[in-house]
mmCIF file of C-alpha atoms in Angstrom:
data_model
loop_
_atom_site.group_PDB
_atom_site.id
_atom_site.type_symbol
_atom_site.label_atom_id
_atom_site.label_comp_id
_atom_site.label_asym_id
_atom_site.label_seq_id
_atom_site.Cartn_x
_atom_site.Cartn_y
_atom_site.Cartn_z
ATOM 1 C CA UNK A 21 18.665 -49.446 21.173
ATOM 2 C CA UNK A 22 21.032 -48.919 24.096
ATOM 3 C CA UNK A 23 24.248 -50.902 24.295
ATOM 4 C CA UNK A 24 24.347 -53.432 27.131
ATOM 5 C CA UNK A 25 27.118 -53.829 29.672
ATOM 6 C CA UNK A 26 28.862 -57.212 29.765
ATOM 7 C CA UNK A 27 28.288 -59.218 32.941
ATOM 8 C CA UNK A 28 31.088 -61.127 34.599
ATOM 9 C CA UNK A 29 29.571 -64.580 34.194
ATOM 10 C CA UNK A 30 27.402 -64.596 31.120
ATOM 11 C CA UNK A 31 25.388 -62.643 28.602
ATOM 12 C CA UNK A 32 25.210 -58.866 28.572
ATOM 13 C CA UNK A 33 23.077 -57.263 31.266
ATOM 14 C CA UNK A 34 20.150 -55.175 30.100
ATOM 15 C CA UNK A 35 20.621 -51.431 30.325
ATOM 16 C CA UNK A 36 17.146 -50.912 31.825
ATOM 17 C CA UNK A 37 15.678 -52.944 34.657
ATOM 18 C CA UNK A 38 11.946 -52.815 35.325
ATOM 19 C CA UNK A 39 10.752 -54.177 38.647
ATOM 20 C CA UNK A 40 7.071 -55.083 38.994
ATOM 21 C CA UNK A 41 5.946 -55.663 42.601
ATOM 22 C CA UNK A 42 2.472 -57.144 42.747
ATOM 23 C CA UNK A 43 -0.031 -58.584 45.195
ATOM 24 C CA UNK A 44 -3.475 -59.726 44.037
ATOM 25 C CA UNK A 45 -3.302 -57.561 40.925
ATOM 26 C CA UNK A 46 -5.116 -59.840 38.489
ATOM 27 C CA UNK A 47 -7.780 -57.280 37.549
ATOM 28 C CA UNK A 48 -5.381 -54.982 35.654
ATOM 29 C CA UNK A 49 -2.117 -56.934 35.497
ATOM 30 C CA UNK A 50 -2.385 -58.280 31.951
ATOM 31 C CA UNK A 51 -3.007 -54.804 30.504
ATOM 32 C CA UNK A 52 -0.065 -53.399 32.454
ATOM 33 C CA UNK A 53 2.286 -56.157 31.271
ATOM 34 C CA UNK A 54 1.137 -55.705 27.678
ATOM 35 C CA UNK A 55 2.062 -52.008 27.857
ATOM 36 C CA UNK A 56 5.511 -52.933 29.201
ATOM 37 C CA UNK A 57 6.180 -55.495 26.473
ATOM 38 C CA UNK A 58 5.013 -53.002 23.829
ATOM 39 C CA UNK A 59 7.904 -50.636 24.598
ATOM 40 C CA UNK A 60 9.852 -49.522 21.526
ATOM 41 C CA UNK A 61 13.068 -49.739 23.573
ATOM 42 C CA UNK A 62 13.948 -53.404 23.985
ATOM 43 C CA UNK A 63 17.147 -53.622 26.065
ATOM 44 C CA UNK A 64 15.127 -54.325 29.207
ATOM 45 C CA UNK A 65 15.005 -56.980 31.903
ATOM 46 C CA UNK A 66 11.673 -57.442 33.687
ATOM 47 C CA UNK A 67 11.425 -58.889 37.188
ATOM 48 C CA UNK A 68 7.973 -59.594 38.610
ATOM 49 C CA UNK A 69 7.890 -60.110 42.379
ATOM 50 C CA UNK A 70 4.611 -61.702 43.444
ATOM 51 C CA UNK A 71 3.962 -61.253 47.161
ATOM 52 C CA UNK A 72 2.056 -64.518 47.606
ATOM 53 C CA UNK A 73 -1.017 -63.497 45.621
ATOM 54 C CA UNK A 74 -4.186 -65.502 46.190
ATOM 55 C CA UNK A 75 -6.072 -64.450 43.043
ATOM 56 C CA UNK A 76 -5.197 -65.140 39.401
ATOM 57 C CA UNK A 77 -1.936 -63.151 39.483
ATOM 58 C CA UNK A 78 0.367 -66.177 39.389
ATOM 59 C CA UNK A 79 -1.231 -67.655 36.273
ATOM 60 C CA UNK A 80 -1.037 -64.335 34.426
ATOM 61 C CA UNK A 81 2.615 -63.855 35.371
ATOM 62 C CA UNK A 82 3.604 -67.354 34.275
ATOM 63 C CA UNK A 83 1.800 -66.887 30.967
ATOM 64 C CA UNK A 84 3.695 -63.668 30.204
ATOM 65 C CA UNK A 85 7.030 -65.121 31.370
ATOM 66 C CA UNK A 86 6.534 -68.004 28.911
ATOM 67 C CA UNK A 87 5.879 -65.475 26.125
ATOM 68 C CA UNK A 88 8.954 -63.291 26.645
ATOM 69 C CA UNK A 89 12.351 -64.500 27.830
ATOM 70 C CA UNK A 90 13.183 -61.082 29.290
ATOM 71 C CA UNK A 91 10.657 -61.664 32.095
ATOM 72 C CA UNK A 92 11.720 -63.345 35.339
ATOM 73 C CA UNK A 93 8.907 -64.311 37.712
ATOM 74 C CA UNK A 94 9.572 -64.597 41.438
ATOM 75 C CA UNK A 95 6.958 -65.653 43.968
ATOM 76 C CA UNK A 96 7.023 -65.351 47.763
ATOM 77 C CA UNK A 97 5.108 -67.878 49.861
ATOM 78 C CA UNK A 98 3.390 -65.154 51.907
ATOM 79 C CA UNK A 99 2.654 -61.457 51.609
ATOM 80 C CA UNK A 100 5.644 -59.640 53.112
ATOM 81 C CA UNK A 101 4.279 -56.176 52.405
ATOM 82 C CA UNK A 102 4.873 -53.394 49.916
ATOM 83 C CA UNK A 103 8.165 -52.246 51.434
ATOM 84 C CA UNK A 104 9.769 -55.670 51.074
ATOM 85 C CA UNK A 105 8.425 -56.146 47.563
ATOM 86 C CA UNK A 106 9.517 -52.756 46.231
ATOM 87 C CA UNK A 107 12.985 -53.346 47.649
ATOM 88 C CA UNK A 108 13.140 -56.911 46.360
ATOM 89 C CA UNK A 109 12.738 -55.949 42.707
ATOM 90 C CA UNK A 110 15.645 -53.507 43.033
ATOM 91 C CA UNK A 111 17.845 -56.143 44.633
ATOM 92 C CA UNK A 112 16.918 -58.744 41.996
ATOM 93 C CA UNK A 113 17.925 -56.527 39.045
ATOM 94 C CA UNK A 114 21.225 -55.100 37.826
ATOM 95 C CA UNK A 115 20.701 -52.549 35.046
ATOM 96 C CA UNK A 116 22.255 -49.078 35.475
ATOM 97 C CA UNK A 117 18.791 -47.580 34.904
ATOM 98 C CA UNK A 118 15.834 -48.812 36.955
ATOM 99 C CA UNK A 119 12.080 -48.293 36.923
ATOM 100 C CA UNK A 120 9.309 -49.506 39.210
ATOM 101 C CA UNK A 121 6.151 -50.498 37.331
ATOM 102 C CA UNK A 122 2.814 -51.354 38.896
ATOM 103 C CA UNK A 123 0.155 -53.928 38.157
ATOM 104 C CA UNK A 124 -2.425 -51.288 37.211
ATOM 105 C CA UNK A 125 -0.764 -48.328 35.480
ATOM 106 C CA UNK A 126 -0.024 -48.099 31.751
ATOM 107 C CA UNK A 127 2.876 -46.710 29.717
ATOM 108 C CA UNK A 128 2.922 -45.202 26.249
ATOM 109 C CA UNK A 129 5.056 -47.338 23.870
ATOM 110 C CA UNK A 130 7.854 -44.747 23.755
ATOM 111 C CA UNK A 131 8.047 -44.238 27.539
ATOM 112 C CA UNK A 132 11.334 -46.079 28.121
ATOM 113 C CA UNK A 133 12.879 -44.956 24.828
ATOM 114 C CA UNK A 134 12.365 -41.280 25.636
ATOM 115 C CA UNK A 135 13.508 -41.639 29.237
ATOM 116 C CA UNK A 136 16.702 -43.413 28.164
ATOM 117 C CA UNK A 137 17.423 -40.729 25.561
ATOM 118 C CA UNK A 138 17.100 -37.961 28.133
ATOM 119 C CA UNK A 139 18.991 -39.723 30.928
ATOM 120 C CA UNK A 140 21.815 -40.721 28.570
ATOM 121 C CA UNK A 141 22.266 -37.078 27.569
ATOM 122 C CA UNK A 142 21.889 -35.693 31.097
ATOM 123 C CA UNK A 143 24.824 -35.041 33.432
ATOM 124 C CA UNK A 144 25.541 -37.536 36.202
ATOM 125 C CA UNK A 145 23.920 -35.176 38.710
ATOM 126 C CA UNK A 146 20.456 -35.998 37.342
ATOM 127 C CA UNK A 147 18.980 -38.707 39.579
ATOM 128 C CA UNK A 148 15.863 -39.495 37.566
ATOM 129 C CA UNK A 149 13.749 -38.514 34.589
ATOM 130 C CA UNK A 150 9.996 -38.901 34.264
ATOM 131 C CA UNK A 151 7.281 -37.969 31.733
ATOM 132 C CA UNK A 152 4.028 -36.107 32.280
ATOM 133 C CA UNK A 153 1.047 -37.961 33.729
ATOM 134 C CA UNK A 154 -2.533 -38.578 32.680
ATOM 135 C CA UNK A 155 -4.988 -40.092 35.161
ATOM 136 C CA UNK A 156 -7.131 -42.939 33.842
ATOM 137 C CA UNK A 157 -10.080 -44.772 35.410
ATOM 138 C CA UNK A 158 -10.711 -48.472 35.888
ATOM 139 C CA UNK A 159 -11.770 -48.818 32.247
ATOM 140 C CA UNK A 160 -8.674 -47.062 30.928
ATOM 141 C CA UNK A 161 -10.466 -43.819 30.041
ATOM 142 C CA UNK A 162 -8.519 -40.580 30.508
ATOM 143 C CA UNK A 163 -9.986 -38.629 33.426
ATOM 144 C CA UNK A 164 -7.644 -35.644 33.591
ATOM 145 C CA UNK A 165 -4.083 -34.470 33.107
ATOM 146 C CA UNK A 166 -2.023 -34.255 36.265
ATOM 147 C CA UNK A 167 0.769 -31.743 36.870
ATOM 148 C CA UNK A 168 3.400 -33.252 39.158
ATOM 149 C CA UNK A 169 5.416 -30.018 39.560
ATOM 150 C CA UNK A 170 8.554 -32.046 40.236
ATOM 151 C CA UNK A 171 10.818 -30.817 37.450
ATOM 152 C CA UNK A 172 13.597 -29.968 39.911
ATOM 153 C CA UNK A 173 16.736 -28.703 38.193
ATOM 154 C CA UNK A 174 18.227 -26.760 41.097
ATOM 155 C CA UNK A 175 21.947 -27.374 41.557
ATOM 156 C CA UNK A 176 22.112 -27.543 45.360
ATOM 157 C CA UNK A 177 20.614 -30.235 47.626
ATOM 158 C CA UNK A 178 18.830 -27.744 49.897
ATOM 159 C CA UNK A 179 17.068 -26.093 46.954
ATOM 160 C CA UNK A 180 16.000 -29.454 45.509
ATOM 161 C CA UNK A 181 14.732 -30.679 48.876
ATOM 162 C CA UNK A 182 12.723 -27.502 49.434
ATOM 163 C CA UNK A 183 11.061 -27.809 46.018
ATOM 164 C CA UNK A 184 10.367 -31.524 46.478
ATOM 165 C CA UNK A 185 8.762 -31.174 49.908
ATOM 166 C CA UNK A 186 6.733 -28.168 48.809
ATOM 167 C CA UNK A 187 5.254 -29.837 45.717
ATOM 168 C CA UNK A 188 5.046 -33.613 46.101
ATOM 169 C CA UNK A 189 1.567 -35.152 46.214
ATOM 170 C CA UNK A 190 1.122 -38.280 44.083
ATOM 171 C CA UNK A 191 4.856 -39.025 43.707
ATOM 172 C CA UNK A 192 4.411 -40.144 40.097
ATOM 173 C CA UNK A 193 8.052 -39.263 39.476
ATOM 174 C CA UNK A 194 9.035 -42.219 41.669
ATOM 175 C CA UNK A 195 7.871 -44.383 38.757
ATOM 176 C CA UNK A 196 10.268 -42.643 36.388
ATOM 177 C CA UNK A 197 13.634 -43.939 35.173
ATOM 178 C CA UNK A 198 16.143 -43.772 38.037
ATOM 179 C CA UNK A 199 19.911 -44.111 38.100
ATOM 180 C CA UNK A 200 20.923 -47.132 40.139
ATOM 181 C CA UNK A 201 23.564 -44.979 41.816
ATOM 182 C CA UNK A 202 20.739 -42.886 43.298
ATOM 183 C CA UNK A 203 18.903 -46.006 44.471
ATOM 184 C CA UNK A 204 22.080 -47.276 46.132
ATOM 185 C CA UNK A 205 22.433 -44.092 48.200
ATOM 186 C CA UNK A 206 18.838 -44.194 49.483
ATOM 187 C CA UNK A 207 16.842 -46.322 51.924
ATOM 188 C CA UNK A 208 14.489 -47.224 49.068
ATOM 189 C CA UNK A 209 10.882 -47.721 50.185
ATOM 190 C CA UNK A 210 10.944 -47.986 53.970
ATOM 191 C CA UNK A 211 8.426 -49.702 56.278
ATOM 192 C CA UNK A 212 6.069 -46.888 57.285
ATOM 193 C CA UNK A 213 3.093 -45.126 55.632
ATOM 194 C CA UNK A 214 4.011 -42.659 52.864
ATOM 195 C CA UNK A 215 7.641 -43.797 52.953
ATOM 196 C CA UNK A 216 7.845 -42.872 49.267
ATOM 197 C CA UNK A 217 7.870 -39.203 50.325
ATOM 198 C CA UNK A 218 11.083 -39.826 52.252
ATOM 199 C CA UNK A 219 12.592 -41.908 49.472
ATOM 200 C CA UNK A 220 11.938 -39.118 46.981
ATOM 201 C CA UNK A 221 13.465 -36.577 49.369
ATOM 202 C CA UNK A 222 16.616 -38.699 49.491
ATOM 203 C CA UNK A 223 16.741 -38.831 45.689
ATOM 204 C CA UNK A 224 16.413 -35.023 45.641
ATOM 205 C CA UNK A 225 19.342 -34.694 48.047
ATOM 206 C CA UNK A 226 21.442 -36.713 45.600
ATOM 207 C CA UNK A 227 20.421 -35.204 42.267
ATOM 208 C CA UNK A 228 18.045 -33.360 39.966
ATOM 209 C CA UNK A 229 14.672 -34.516 38.590
ATOM 210 C CA UNK A 230 13.990 -33.798 34.902
ATOM 211 C CA UNK A 231 10.474 -33.915 33.502
ATOM 212 C CA UNK A 232 9.931 -34.938 29.874
ATOM 213 C CA UNK A 233 7.112 -32.716 28.523
ATOM 214 C CA UNK A 234 5.189 -35.600 26.952
ATOM 215 C CA UNK A 235 2.212 -37.527 28.361
ATOM 216 C CA UNK A 236 3.673 -41.038 28.507
ATOM 217 C CA UNK A 237 2.487 -42.252 31.935
ATOM 218 C CA UNK A 238 -1.115 -43.277 32.600
ATOM 219 C CA UNK A 239 -1.824 -43.564 36.332
ATOM 220 C CA UNK A 240 -4.911 -45.626 37.067
ATOM 221 C CA UNK A 241 -7.240 -44.533 39.861
ATOM 222 C CA UNK A 242 -9.599 -47.214 41.184
ATOM 223 C CA UNK A 243 -11.123 -48.339 44.464
ATOM 224 C CA UNK A 244 -8.583 -51.100 45.113
ATOM 225 C CA UNK A 245 -5.493 -48.869 44.814
ATOM 226 C CA UNK A 246 -3.351 -48.851 47.925
ATOM 227 C CA UNK A 247 -4.468 -45.788 49.862
ATOM 228 C CA UNK A 248 -8.117 -45.953 48.878
ATOM 229 C CA UNK A 249 -8.217 -49.539 50.098
ATOM 230 C CA UNK A 250 -6.169 -48.678 53.220
ATOM 231 C CA UNK A 251 -7.221 -45.138 54.185
ATOM 232 C CA UNK A 252 -6.137 -44.950 57.836
ATOM 233 C CA UNK A 253 -2.539 -44.735 59.053
ATOM 234 C CA UNK A 254 -2.818 -48.111 60.786
ATOM 235 C CA UNK A 255 -4.238 -49.798 57.681
ATOM 236 C CA UNK A 256 -1.508 -48.222 55.570
ATOM 237 C CA UNK A 257 1.131 -49.445 58.034
ATOM 238 C CA UNK A 258 -0.134 -52.988 57.556
ATOM 239 C CA UNK A 259 0.031 -52.562 53.780
ATOM 240 C CA UNK A 260 3.668 -51.482 53.965
ATOM 241 C CA UNK A 261 4.642 -54.228 56.439
ATOM 242 C CA UNK A 262 2.218 -56.910 57.660
ATOM 243 C CA UNK A 263 2.073 -57.028 61.459
ATOM 244 C CA UNK A 264 3.280 -53.459 61.931
ATOM 245 C CA UNK A 265 -0.149 -51.988 62.635
ATOM 246 C CA UNK A 266 -0.009 -53.121 66.267
ATOM 247 C CA UNK A 267 2.788 -50.619 66.860
ATOM 248 C CA UNK A 268 1.382 -47.838 64.661
ATOM 249 C CA UNK A 269 0.583 -44.580 66.489
ATOM 250 C CA UNK A 270 -1.542 -43.035 63.742
ATOM 251 C CA UNK A 271 0.753 -39.991 63.707
ATOM 252 C CA UNK A 272 1.761 -40.328 60.082
ATOM 253 C CA UNK A 273 2.887 -36.730 59.518
ATOM 254 C CA UNK A 274 5.006 -36.711 62.664
ATOM 255 C CA UNK A 275 6.706 -39.914 61.545
ATOM 256 C CA UNK A 276 7.397 -38.419 58.129
ATOM 257 C CA UNK A 277 8.764 -35.268 59.748
ATOM 258 C CA UNK A 278 11.242 -37.299 61.814
ATOM 259 C CA UNK A 279 12.239 -39.539 58.906
ATOM 260 C CA UNK A 280 13.005 -36.560 56.661
ATOM 261 C CA UNK A 281 15.282 -35.154 59.375
ATOM 262 C CA UNK A 282 16.941 -38.553 59.640
ATOM 263 C CA UNK A 283 17.605 -38.560 55.894
ATOM 264 C CA UNK A 284 19.214 -35.132 56.034
ATOM 265 C CA UNK A 285 21.336 -36.224 59.005
ATOM 266 C CA UNK A 286 22.706 -39.248 57.140
ATOM 267 C CA UNK A 287 23.245 -37.489 53.792
ATOM 268 C CA UNK A 288 26.871 -37.039 52.815
ATOM 269 C CA UNK A 289 26.873 -33.232 52.701
ATOM 270 C CA UNK A 290 29.213 -30.559 53.981
ATOM 271 C CA UNK A 291 28.092 -28.906 57.251
ATOM 272 C CA UNK A 292 26.950 -25.645 55.633
ATOM 273 C CA UNK A 293 24.843 -27.389 52.991
ATOM 274 C CA UNK A 294 23.389 -29.755 55.582
ATOM 275 C CA UNK A 295 22.371 -26.798 57.760
ATOM 276 C CA UNK A 296 20.644 -25.222 54.741
ATOM 277 C CA UNK A 297 18.801 -28.504 54.139
ATOM 278 C CA UNK A 298 17.527 -28.556 57.726
ATOM 279 C CA UNK A 299 16.423 -24.924 57.561
ATOM 280 C CA UNK A 300 14.740 -25.204 54.178
ATOM 281 C CA UNK A 301 12.947 -28.430 55.076
ATOM 282 C CA UNK A 302 11.665 -27.111 58.408
ATOM 283 C CA UNK A 303 10.300 -23.977 56.787
ATOM 284 C CA UNK A 304 8.426 -25.739 53.990
ATOM 285 C CA UNK A 305 7.234 -28.696 56.072
ATOM 286 C CA UNK A 306 5.778 -26.611 58.885
ATOM 287 C CA UNK A 307 3.982 -24.319 56.445
ATOM 288 C CA UNK A 308 2.470 -27.225 54.534
ATOM 289 C CA UNK A 309 1.726 -29.743 57.277
ATOM 290 C CA UNK A 310 1.545 -27.812 60.552
ATOM 291 C CA UNK A 311 -2.236 -28.171 60.827
ATOM 292 C CA UNK A 312 -2.100 -31.905 60.108
ATOM 293 C CA UNK A 313 0.535 -32.433 62.814
ATOM 294 C CA UNK A 314 -1.505 -30.444 65.338
ATOM 295 C CA UNK A 315 -4.593 -32.507 64.479
ATOM 296 C CA UNK A 316 -2.683 -35.750 65.005
ATOM 297 C CA UNK A 317 -1.795 -34.674 68.550
ATOM 298 C CA UNK A 318 -4.798 -32.763 69.803
ATOM 299 C CA UNK A 319 -7.720 -33.712 67.608
ATOM 300 C CA UNK A 320 -6.957 -37.240 66.525
ATOM 301 C CA UNK A 321 -8.446 -36.666 63.087
ATOM 302 C CA UNK A 322 -7.138 -38.891 60.322
ATOM 303 C CA UNK A 323 -7.799 -38.242 56.669
ATOM 304 C CA UNK A 324 -8.481 -34.487 56.670
ATOM 305 C CA UNK A 325 -4.987 -33.678 55.409
ATOM 306 C CA UNK A 326 -4.371 -37.086 53.892
ATOM 307 C CA UNK A 327 -2.178 -37.167 50.829
ATOM 308 C CA UNK A 328 -4.009 -38.355 47.754
ATOM 309 C CA UNK A 329 -2.286 -41.688 47.339
ATOM 310 C CA UNK A 330 0.770 -43.856 47.982
ATOM 311 C CA UNK A 331 2.672 -46.122 45.581
ATOM 312 C CA UNK A 332 0.458 -48.797 44.110
ATOM 313 C CA UNK A 333 1.087 -52.521 44.197
ATOM 314 C CA UNK A 334 2.786 -54.666 46.773
#
């Protein structure tokens, strides 16, 4: 077990905070919460942020909160969107290590224990650690192993950014164990489609990503997951922030391009390293997404170059 830090006004704070943003997640929520409570590492605080669910989510959350005193259940009156909810669980927790958990994915019992062991032993320049991923279906059956290719141990920000932008697809590493210091230096999950790409780029500017070579994360694919249920850029915009679709242009890759440049601009880097970040990003981004950006301007096609998914839950 990890030792807990003493808080100023009461009992020790948990070393690990797990934030669970959810909106209408009743179908899989109980199984997800069971996998969280089954963790062999116990020095954890759980905060569930319910974005005004209209299904059975509230009843499930209250049942689990009554079972385990480590769970705190928060409920918004209305759905404020995924961006607000993912940020809220960070702001409502205090542990030096943080993890987002979803209403539909599952964890192996040793997930947190192994991540804490690795992050404790890692230098301060490691922003996050994450295990390998297996994809499961709606019934919990393993469909395939998934290679994230985000074990990024390069020492310089420009090298890490280049590797991140060149390899990120499902962003499973964003559900790993993250240092709160890295969260504090980022924008967290912003209010535009695929904002997790930009958030992960900011983490890469701040530190390394270490992959644990064990299959401890089970990512559930189903028809109600965020991007399958909201396939267009305007639908995704509404998922991230209700009401924003009226201003959405549909040019998702152009928006991501600009937001990555904005992140580099605001990063606290020396001028030479910042110039290398710009150059490396431009080279990789244009090679990978040039056709998609051209389509958004001249063809108006949406979906042909669509990323496979965005973070689940809201």
